JSON list of C-alpha atoms in Angstrom, two decimals:
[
{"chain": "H", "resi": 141, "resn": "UNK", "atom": "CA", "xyz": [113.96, 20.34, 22.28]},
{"chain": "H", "resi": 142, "resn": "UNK", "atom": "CA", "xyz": [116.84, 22.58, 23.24]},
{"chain": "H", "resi": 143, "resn": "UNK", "atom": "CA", "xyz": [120.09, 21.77, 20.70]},
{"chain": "H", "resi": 144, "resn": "UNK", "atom": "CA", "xyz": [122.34, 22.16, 24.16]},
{"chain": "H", "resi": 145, "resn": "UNK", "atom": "CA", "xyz": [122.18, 20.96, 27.57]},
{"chain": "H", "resi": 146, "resn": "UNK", "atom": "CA", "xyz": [123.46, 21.36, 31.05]},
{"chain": "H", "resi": 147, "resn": "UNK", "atom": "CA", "xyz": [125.91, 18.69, 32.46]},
{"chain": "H", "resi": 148, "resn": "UNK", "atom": "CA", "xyz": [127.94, 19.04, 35.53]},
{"chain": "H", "resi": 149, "resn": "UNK", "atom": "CA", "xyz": [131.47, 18.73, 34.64]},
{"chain": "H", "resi": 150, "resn": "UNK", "atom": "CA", "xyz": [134.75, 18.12, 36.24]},
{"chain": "H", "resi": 151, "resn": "UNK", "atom": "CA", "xyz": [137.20, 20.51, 35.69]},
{"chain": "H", "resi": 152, "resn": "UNK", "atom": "CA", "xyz": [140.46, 20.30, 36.53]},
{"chain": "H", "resi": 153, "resn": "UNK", "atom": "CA", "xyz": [143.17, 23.31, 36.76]},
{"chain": "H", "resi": 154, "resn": "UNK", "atom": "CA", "xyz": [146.68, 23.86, 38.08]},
{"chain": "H", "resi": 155, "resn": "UNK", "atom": "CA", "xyz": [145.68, 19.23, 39.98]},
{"chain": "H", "resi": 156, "resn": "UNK", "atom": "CA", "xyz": [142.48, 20.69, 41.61]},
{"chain": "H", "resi": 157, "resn": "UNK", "atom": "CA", "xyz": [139.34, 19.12, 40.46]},
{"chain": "H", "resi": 158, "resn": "UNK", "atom": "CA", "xyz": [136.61, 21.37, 40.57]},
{"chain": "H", "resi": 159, "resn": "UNK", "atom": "CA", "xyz": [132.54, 20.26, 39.58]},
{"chain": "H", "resi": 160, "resn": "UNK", "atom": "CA", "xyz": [130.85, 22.83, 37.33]},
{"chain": "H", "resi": 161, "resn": "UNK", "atom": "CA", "xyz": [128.05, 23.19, 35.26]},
{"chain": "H", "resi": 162, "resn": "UNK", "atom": "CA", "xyz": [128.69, 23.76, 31.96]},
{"chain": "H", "resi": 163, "resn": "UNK", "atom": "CA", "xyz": [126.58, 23.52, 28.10]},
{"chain": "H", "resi": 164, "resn": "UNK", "atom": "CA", "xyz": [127.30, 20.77, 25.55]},
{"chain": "H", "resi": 165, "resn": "UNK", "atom": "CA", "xyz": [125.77, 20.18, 22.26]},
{"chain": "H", "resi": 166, "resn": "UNK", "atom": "CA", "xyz": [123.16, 17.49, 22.90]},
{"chain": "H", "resi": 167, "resn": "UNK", "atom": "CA", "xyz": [123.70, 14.32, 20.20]},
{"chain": "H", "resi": 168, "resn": "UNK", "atom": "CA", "xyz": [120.55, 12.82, 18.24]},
{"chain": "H", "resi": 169, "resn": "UNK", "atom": "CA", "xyz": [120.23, 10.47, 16.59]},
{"chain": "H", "resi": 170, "resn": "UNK", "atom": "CA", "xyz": [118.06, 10.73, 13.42]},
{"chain": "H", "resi": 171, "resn": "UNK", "atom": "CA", "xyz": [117.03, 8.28, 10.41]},
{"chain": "H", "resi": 172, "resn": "UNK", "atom": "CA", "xyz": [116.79, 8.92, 7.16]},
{"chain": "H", "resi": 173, "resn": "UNK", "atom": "CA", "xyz": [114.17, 6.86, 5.24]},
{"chain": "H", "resi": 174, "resn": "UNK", "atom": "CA", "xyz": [113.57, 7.30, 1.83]},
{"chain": "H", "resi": 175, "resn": "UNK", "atom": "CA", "xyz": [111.02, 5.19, 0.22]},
{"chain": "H", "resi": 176, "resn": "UNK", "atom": "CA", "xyz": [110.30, 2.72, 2.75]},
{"chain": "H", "resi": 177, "resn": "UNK", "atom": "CA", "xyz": [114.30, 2.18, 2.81]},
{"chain": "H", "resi": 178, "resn": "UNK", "atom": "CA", "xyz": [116.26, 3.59, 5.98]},
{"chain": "H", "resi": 179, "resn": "UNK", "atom": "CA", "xyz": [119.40, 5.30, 4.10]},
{"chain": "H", "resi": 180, "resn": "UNK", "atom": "CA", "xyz": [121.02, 6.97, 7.07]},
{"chain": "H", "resi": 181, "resn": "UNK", "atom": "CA", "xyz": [121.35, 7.39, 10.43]},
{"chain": "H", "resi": 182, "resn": "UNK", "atom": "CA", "xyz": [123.10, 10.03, 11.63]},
{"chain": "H", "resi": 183, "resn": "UNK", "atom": "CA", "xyz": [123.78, 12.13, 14.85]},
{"chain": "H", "resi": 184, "resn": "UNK", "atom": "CA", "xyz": [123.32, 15.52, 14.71]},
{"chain": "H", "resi": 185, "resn": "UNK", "atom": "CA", "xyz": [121.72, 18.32, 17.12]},
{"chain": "H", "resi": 186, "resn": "UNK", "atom": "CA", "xyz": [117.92, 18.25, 17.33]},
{"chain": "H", "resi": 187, "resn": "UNK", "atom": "CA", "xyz": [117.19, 20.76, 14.68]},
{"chain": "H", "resi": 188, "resn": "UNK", "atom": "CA", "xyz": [116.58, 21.65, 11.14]},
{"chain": "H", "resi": 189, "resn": "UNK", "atom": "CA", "xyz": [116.20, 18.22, 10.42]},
{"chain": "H", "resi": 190, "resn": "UNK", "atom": "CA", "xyz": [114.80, 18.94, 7.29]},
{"chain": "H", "resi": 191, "resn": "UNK", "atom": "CA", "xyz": [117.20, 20.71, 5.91]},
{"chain": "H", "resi": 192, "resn": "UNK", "atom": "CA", "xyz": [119.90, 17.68, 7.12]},
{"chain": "H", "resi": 193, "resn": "UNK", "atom": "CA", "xyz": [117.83, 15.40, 5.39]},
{"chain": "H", "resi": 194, "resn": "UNK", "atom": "CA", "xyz": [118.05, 17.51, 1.87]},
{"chain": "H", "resi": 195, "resn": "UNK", "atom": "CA", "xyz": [121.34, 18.45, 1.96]},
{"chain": "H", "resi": 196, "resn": "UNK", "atom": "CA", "xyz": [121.83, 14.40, 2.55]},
{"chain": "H", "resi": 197, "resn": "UNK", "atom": "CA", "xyz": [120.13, 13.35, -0.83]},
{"chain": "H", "resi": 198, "resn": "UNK", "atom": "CA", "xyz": [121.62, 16.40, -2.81]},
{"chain": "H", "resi": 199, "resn": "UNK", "atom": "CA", "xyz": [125.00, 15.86, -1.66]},
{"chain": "H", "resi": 200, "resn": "UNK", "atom": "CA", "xyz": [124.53, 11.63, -1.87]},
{"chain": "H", "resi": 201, "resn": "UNK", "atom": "CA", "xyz": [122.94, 12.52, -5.82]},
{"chain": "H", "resi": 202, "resn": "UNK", "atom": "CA", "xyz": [119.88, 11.63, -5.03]},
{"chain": "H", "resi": 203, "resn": "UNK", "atom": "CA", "xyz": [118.27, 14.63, -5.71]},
{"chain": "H", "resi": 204, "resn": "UNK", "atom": "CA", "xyz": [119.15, 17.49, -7.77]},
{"chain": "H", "resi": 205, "resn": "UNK", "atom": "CA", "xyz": [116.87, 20.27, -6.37]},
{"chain": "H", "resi": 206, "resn": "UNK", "atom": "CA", "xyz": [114.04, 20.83, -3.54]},
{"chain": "H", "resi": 207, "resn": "UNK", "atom": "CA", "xyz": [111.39, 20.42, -6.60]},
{"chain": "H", "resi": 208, "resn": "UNK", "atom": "CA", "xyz": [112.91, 16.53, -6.77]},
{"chain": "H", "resi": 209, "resn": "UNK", "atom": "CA", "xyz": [111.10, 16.07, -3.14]},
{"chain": "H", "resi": 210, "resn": "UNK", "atom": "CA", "xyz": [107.42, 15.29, -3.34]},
{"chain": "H", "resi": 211, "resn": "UNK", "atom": "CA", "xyz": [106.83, 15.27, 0.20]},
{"chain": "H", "resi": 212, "resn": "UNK", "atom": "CA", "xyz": [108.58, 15.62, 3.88]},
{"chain": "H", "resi": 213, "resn": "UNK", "atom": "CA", "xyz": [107.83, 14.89, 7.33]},
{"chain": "H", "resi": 214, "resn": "UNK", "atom": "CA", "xyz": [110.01, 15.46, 10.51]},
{"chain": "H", "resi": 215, "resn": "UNK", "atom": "CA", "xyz": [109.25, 13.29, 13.23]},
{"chain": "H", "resi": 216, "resn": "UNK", "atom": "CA", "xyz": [110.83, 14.07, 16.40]},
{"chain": "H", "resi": 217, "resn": "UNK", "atom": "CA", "xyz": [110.82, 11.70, 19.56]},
{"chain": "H", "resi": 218, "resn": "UNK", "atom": "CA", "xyz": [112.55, 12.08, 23.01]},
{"chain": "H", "resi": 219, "resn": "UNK", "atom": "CA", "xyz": [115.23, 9.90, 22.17]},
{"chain": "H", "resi": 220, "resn": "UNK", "atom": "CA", "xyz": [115.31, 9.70, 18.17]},
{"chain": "H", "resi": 221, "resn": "UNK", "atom": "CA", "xyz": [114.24, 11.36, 14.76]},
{"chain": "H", "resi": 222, "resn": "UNK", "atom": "CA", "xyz": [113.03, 10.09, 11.75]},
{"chain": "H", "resi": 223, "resn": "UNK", "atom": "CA", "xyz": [112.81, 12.26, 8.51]},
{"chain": "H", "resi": 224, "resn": "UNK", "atom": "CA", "xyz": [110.58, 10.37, 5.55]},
{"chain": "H", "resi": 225, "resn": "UNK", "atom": "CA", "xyz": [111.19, 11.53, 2.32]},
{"chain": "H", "resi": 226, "resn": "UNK", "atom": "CA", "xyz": [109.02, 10.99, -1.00]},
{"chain": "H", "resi": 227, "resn": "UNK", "atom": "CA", "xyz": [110.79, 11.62, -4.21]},
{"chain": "H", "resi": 228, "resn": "UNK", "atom": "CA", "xyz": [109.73, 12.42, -7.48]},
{"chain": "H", "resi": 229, "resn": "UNK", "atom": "CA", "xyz": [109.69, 9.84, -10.28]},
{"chain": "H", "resi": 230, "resn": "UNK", "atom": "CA", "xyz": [112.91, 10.82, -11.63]},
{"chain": "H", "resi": 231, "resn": "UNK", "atom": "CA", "xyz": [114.78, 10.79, -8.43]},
{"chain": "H", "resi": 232, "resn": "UNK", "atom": "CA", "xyz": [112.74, 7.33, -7.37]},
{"chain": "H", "resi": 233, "resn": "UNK", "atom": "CA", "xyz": [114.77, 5.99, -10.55]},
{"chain": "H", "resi": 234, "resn": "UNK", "atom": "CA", "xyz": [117.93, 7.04, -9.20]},
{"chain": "H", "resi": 235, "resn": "UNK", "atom": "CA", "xyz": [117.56, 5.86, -6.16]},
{"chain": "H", "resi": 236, "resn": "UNK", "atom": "CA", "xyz": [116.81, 2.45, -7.22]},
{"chain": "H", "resi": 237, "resn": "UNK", "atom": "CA", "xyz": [119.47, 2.45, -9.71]},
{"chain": "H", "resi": 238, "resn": "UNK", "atom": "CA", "xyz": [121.66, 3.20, -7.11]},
{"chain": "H", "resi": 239, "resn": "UNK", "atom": "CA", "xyz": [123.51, 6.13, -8.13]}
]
């Protein structure tokens, strides 16, 4: 799935209005789930939805580094994401403690 689009636009210059074609970032919406437990859902352009979903849990303190992650998996539908996350055991604790 291409991160941009085509749309016709209307653009208007000097009170002419004018349709064009133009590119626009395409919006996506993605979930986070973690554990069984949807933590986030975000939009965001159809890629590197991996890497959105670690930089979520490091920068939320769920996870200090990449080795915290046990397991990934991107999911990508027409209309929606889904990235499911395992965590270690240490970062399972913090996640249920809440921090």
């Amino acid at each position: 799935m291409e991160p941009v689009m085509a749309v016709v636009i209307r653009r208007i210059r000097g009170g002419e209005g004018q349709e064009v074609g133009d590119r626009v970032a395409r919006e996506y919406p993605v979930t986070v789930v973690c554990g069984g437990s949807e933590l986030a859902a975000v939009m965001c352009t159809p890629e590197h939805l991996d890497e959105l979903a670690l930089g979520f849990l490091y920068t939320g303190g769920l996870i200090s580094s990449r080795q915290e992650v046990r397991d990934l998996r991107v999911e990508m539908g027409e209309d929606a994401g889904r990235v499911e996350v395992s965590l270690a055991a240490a970062a399972e604790e913090r996640m249920q403690e809440g921090v």
